[in-house]
PDB file of C-alpha atoms in Angstrom:
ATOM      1  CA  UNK A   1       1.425  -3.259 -20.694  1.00  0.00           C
ATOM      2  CA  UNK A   2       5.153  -3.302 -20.230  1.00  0.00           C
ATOM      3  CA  UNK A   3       5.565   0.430 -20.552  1.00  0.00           C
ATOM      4  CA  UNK A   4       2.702   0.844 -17.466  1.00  0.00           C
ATOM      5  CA  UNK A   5       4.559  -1.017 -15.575  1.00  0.00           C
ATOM      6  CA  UNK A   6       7.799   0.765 -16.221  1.00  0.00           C
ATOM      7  CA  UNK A   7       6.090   3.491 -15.476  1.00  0.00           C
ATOM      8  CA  UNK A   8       5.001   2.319 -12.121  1.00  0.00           C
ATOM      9  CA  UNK A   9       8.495   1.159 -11.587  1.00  0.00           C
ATOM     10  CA  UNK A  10      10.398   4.814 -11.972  1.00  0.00           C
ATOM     11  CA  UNK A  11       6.879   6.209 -10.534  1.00  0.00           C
ATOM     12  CA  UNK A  12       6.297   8.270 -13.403  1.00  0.00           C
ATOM     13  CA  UNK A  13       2.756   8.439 -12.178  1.00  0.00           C
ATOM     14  CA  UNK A  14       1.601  10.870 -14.878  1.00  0.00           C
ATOM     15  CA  UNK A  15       2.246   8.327 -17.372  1.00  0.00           C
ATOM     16  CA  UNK A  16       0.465   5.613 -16.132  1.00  0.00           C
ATOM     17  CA  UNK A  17      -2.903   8.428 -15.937  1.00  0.00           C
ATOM     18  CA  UNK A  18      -2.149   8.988 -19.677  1.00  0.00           C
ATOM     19  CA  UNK A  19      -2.411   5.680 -20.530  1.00  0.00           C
ATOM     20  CA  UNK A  20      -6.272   4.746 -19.350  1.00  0.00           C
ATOM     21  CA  UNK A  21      -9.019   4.810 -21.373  1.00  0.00           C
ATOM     22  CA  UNK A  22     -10.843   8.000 -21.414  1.00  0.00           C
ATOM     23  CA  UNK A  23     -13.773   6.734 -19.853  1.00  0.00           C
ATOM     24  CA  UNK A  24     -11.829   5.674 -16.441  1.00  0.00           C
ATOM     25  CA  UNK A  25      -9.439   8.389 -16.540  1.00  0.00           C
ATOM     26  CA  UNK A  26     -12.287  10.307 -14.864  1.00  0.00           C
ATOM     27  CA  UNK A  27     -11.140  10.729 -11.266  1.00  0.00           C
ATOM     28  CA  UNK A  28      -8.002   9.725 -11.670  1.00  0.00           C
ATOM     29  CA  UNK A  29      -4.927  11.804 -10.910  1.00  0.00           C
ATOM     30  CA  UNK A  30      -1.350  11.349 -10.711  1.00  0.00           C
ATOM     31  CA  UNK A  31      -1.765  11.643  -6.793  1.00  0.00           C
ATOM     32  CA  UNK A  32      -3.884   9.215  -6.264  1.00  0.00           C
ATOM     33  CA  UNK A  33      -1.811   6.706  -7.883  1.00  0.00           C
ATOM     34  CA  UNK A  34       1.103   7.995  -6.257  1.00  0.00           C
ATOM     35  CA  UNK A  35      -0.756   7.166  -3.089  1.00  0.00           C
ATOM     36  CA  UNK A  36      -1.895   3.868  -3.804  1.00  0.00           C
ATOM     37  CA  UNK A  37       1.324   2.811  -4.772  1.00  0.00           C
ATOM     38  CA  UNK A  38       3.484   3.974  -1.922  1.00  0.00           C
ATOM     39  CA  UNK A  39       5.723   1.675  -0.742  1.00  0.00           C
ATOM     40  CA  UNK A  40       5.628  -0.496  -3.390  1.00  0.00           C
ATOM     41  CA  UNK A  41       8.922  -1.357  -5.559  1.00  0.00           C
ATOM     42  CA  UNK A  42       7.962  -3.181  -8.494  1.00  0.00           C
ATOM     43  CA  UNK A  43      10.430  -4.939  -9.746  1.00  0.00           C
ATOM     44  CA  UNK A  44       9.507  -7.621 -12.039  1.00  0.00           C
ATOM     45  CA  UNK A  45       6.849  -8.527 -15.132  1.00  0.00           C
ATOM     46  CA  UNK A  46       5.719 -11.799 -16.627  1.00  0.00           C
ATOM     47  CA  UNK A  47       3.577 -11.267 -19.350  1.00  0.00           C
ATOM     48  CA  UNK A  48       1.581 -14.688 -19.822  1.00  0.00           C
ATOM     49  CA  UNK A  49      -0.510 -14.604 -22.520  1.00  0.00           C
ATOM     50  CA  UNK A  50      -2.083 -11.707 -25.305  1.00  0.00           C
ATOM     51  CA  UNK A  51      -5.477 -12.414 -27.033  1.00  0.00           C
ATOM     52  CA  UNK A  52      -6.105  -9.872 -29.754  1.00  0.00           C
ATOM     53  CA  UNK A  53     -10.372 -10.328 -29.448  1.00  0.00           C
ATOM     54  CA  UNK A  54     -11.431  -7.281 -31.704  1.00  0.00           C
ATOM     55  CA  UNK A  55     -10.101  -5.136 -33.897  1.00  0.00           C
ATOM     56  CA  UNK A  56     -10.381  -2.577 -31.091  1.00  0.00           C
ATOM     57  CA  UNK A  57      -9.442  -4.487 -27.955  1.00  0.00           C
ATOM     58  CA  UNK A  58      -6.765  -7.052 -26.447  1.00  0.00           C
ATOM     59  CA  UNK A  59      -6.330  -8.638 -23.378  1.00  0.00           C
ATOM     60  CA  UNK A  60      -3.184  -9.196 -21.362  1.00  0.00           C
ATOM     61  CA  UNK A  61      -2.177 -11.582 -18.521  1.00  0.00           C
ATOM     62  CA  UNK A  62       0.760 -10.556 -16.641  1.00  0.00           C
ATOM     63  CA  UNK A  63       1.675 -11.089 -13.005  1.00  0.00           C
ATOM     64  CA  UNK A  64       3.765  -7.905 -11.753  1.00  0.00           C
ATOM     65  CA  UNK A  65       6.022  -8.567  -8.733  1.00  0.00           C
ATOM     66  CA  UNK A  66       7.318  -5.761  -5.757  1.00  0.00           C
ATOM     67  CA  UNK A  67       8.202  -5.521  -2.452  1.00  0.00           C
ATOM     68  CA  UNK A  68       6.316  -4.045   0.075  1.00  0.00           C
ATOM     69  CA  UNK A  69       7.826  -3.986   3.542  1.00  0.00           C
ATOM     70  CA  UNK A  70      10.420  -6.107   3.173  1.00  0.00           C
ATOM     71  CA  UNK A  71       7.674  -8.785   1.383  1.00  0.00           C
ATOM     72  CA  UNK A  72       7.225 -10.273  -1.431  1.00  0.00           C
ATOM     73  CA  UNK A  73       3.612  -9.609  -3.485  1.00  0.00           C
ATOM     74  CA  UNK A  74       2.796 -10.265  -6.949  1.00  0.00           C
ATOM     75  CA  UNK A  75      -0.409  -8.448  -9.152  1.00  0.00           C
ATOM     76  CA  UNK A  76      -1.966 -11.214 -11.375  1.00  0.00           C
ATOM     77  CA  UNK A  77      -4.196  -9.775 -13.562  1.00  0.00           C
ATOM     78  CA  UNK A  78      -5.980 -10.368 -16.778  1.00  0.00           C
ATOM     79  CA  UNK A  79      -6.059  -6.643 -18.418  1.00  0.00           C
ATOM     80  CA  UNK A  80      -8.215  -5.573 -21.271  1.00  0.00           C
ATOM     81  CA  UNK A  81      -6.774  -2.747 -23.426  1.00  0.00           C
ATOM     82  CA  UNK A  82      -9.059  -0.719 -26.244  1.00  0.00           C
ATOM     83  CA  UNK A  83      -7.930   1.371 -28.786  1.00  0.00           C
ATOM     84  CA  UNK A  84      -8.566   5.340 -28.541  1.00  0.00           C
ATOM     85  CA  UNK A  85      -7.050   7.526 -31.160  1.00  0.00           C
ATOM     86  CA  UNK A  86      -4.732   4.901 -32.351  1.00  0.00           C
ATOM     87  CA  UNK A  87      -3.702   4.149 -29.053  1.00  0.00           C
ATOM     88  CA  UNK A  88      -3.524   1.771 -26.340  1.00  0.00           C
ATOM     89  CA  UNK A  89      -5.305   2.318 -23.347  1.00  0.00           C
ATOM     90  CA  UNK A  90      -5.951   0.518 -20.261  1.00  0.00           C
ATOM     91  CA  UNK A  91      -9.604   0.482 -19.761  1.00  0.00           C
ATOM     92  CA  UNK A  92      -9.995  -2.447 -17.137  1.00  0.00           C
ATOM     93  CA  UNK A  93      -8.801  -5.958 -15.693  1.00  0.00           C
ATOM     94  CA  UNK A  94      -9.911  -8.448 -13.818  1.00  0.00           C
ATOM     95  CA  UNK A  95      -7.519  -9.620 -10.404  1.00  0.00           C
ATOM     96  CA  UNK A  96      -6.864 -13.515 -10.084  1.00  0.00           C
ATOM     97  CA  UNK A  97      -7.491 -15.451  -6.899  1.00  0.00           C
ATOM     98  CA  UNK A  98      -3.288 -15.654  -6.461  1.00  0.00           C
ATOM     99  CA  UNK A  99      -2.789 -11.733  -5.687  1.00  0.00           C
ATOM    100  CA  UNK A 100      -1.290 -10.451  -2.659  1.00  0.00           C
ATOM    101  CA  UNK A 101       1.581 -11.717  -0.386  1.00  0.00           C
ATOM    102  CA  UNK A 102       3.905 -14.539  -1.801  1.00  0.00           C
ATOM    103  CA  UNK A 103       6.741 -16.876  -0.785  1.00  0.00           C
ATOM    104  CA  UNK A 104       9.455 -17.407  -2.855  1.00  0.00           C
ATOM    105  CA  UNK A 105      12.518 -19.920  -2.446  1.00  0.00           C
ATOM    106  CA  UNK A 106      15.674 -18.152  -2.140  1.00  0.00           C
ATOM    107  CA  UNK A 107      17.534 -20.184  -4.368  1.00  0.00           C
ATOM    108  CA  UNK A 108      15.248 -20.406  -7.414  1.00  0.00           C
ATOM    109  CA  UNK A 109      15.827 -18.414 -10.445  1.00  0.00           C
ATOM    110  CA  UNK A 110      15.050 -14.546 -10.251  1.00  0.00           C
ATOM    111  CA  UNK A 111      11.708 -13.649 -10.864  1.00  0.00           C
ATOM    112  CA  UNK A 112      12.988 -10.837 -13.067  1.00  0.00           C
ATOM    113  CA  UNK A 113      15.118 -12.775 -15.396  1.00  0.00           C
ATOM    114  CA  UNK A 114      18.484 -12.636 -14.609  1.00  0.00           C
ATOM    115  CA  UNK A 115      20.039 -15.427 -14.707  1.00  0.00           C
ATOM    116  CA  UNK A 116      21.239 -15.480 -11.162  1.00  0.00           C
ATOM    117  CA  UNK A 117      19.393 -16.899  -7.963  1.00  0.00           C
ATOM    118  CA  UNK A 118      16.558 -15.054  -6.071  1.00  0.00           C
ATOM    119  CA  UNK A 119      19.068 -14.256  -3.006  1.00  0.00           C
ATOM    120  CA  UNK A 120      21.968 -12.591  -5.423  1.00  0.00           C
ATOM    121  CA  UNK A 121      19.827 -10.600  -7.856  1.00  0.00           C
ATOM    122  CA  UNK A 122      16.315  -8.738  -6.314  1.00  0.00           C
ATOM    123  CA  UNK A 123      16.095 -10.183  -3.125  1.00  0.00           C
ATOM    124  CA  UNK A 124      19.227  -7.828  -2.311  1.00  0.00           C
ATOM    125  CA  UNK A 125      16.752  -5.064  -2.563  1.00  0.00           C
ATOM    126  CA  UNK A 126      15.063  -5.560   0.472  1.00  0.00           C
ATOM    127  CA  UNK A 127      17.915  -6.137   3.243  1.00  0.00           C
TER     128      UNK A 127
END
């Protein structure tokens, strides 16, 4: 999970291609992803919870956060990820009702961790 969204982070677009299932990797290219993530800067990842449910698959709740625009969004997803020649791959999710644009106090802890407020840390990245 974390290394898709680095991925999506430094755009390395290829990568995140590489890393779905086989099965919806059909009709997928690097393009298209480029595409769908213009614009975006992600920027920050909270990964919630992990269920292990087979020996074969996991699931994954994470909320992602970026800017779009000058605004603040956040992805909240539940992912499920299945095994494929002894690897990890994202084969589908399911979006939570709380997706899309966001407010977020100024003053309130960074969503990505630091230790600083909202205003001094990511929030600078959209001025």
């Amino acid at each position: 999970m974390r290394s898709r969204f680095t991925a999506y982070a430094i755009k390395q677009y290829d990568y995140v291609r590489d890393t779905y299932s086989e099965e919806k990797r059909q009709g997928i290219t690097s393009e298209n992803l480029e595409s769908s993530a213009s614009g975006a800067h992600w920027f920050a990842l909270k990964v919630h919870t992990s269920t292990h449910s087979k020996p074969s698959s996991d699931t994954v709740e994470f909320t992602a956060y970026y800017f779009e625009n000058k605004h603040l969004f956040q992805l909240h997803e539940t992912s499920r990820f299945i095994i494929e020649g002894g690897l990890w791959r994202y084969h589908d999710g399911t979006l939570h009702d709380d997706c899309g644009k966001i407010k977020y106090g100024r003053n309130l802890p960074c969503l990505c961790g630091n230790n600083k407020k909202f205003k001094q840390c990511c929030a600078t990245k959209v001025r």
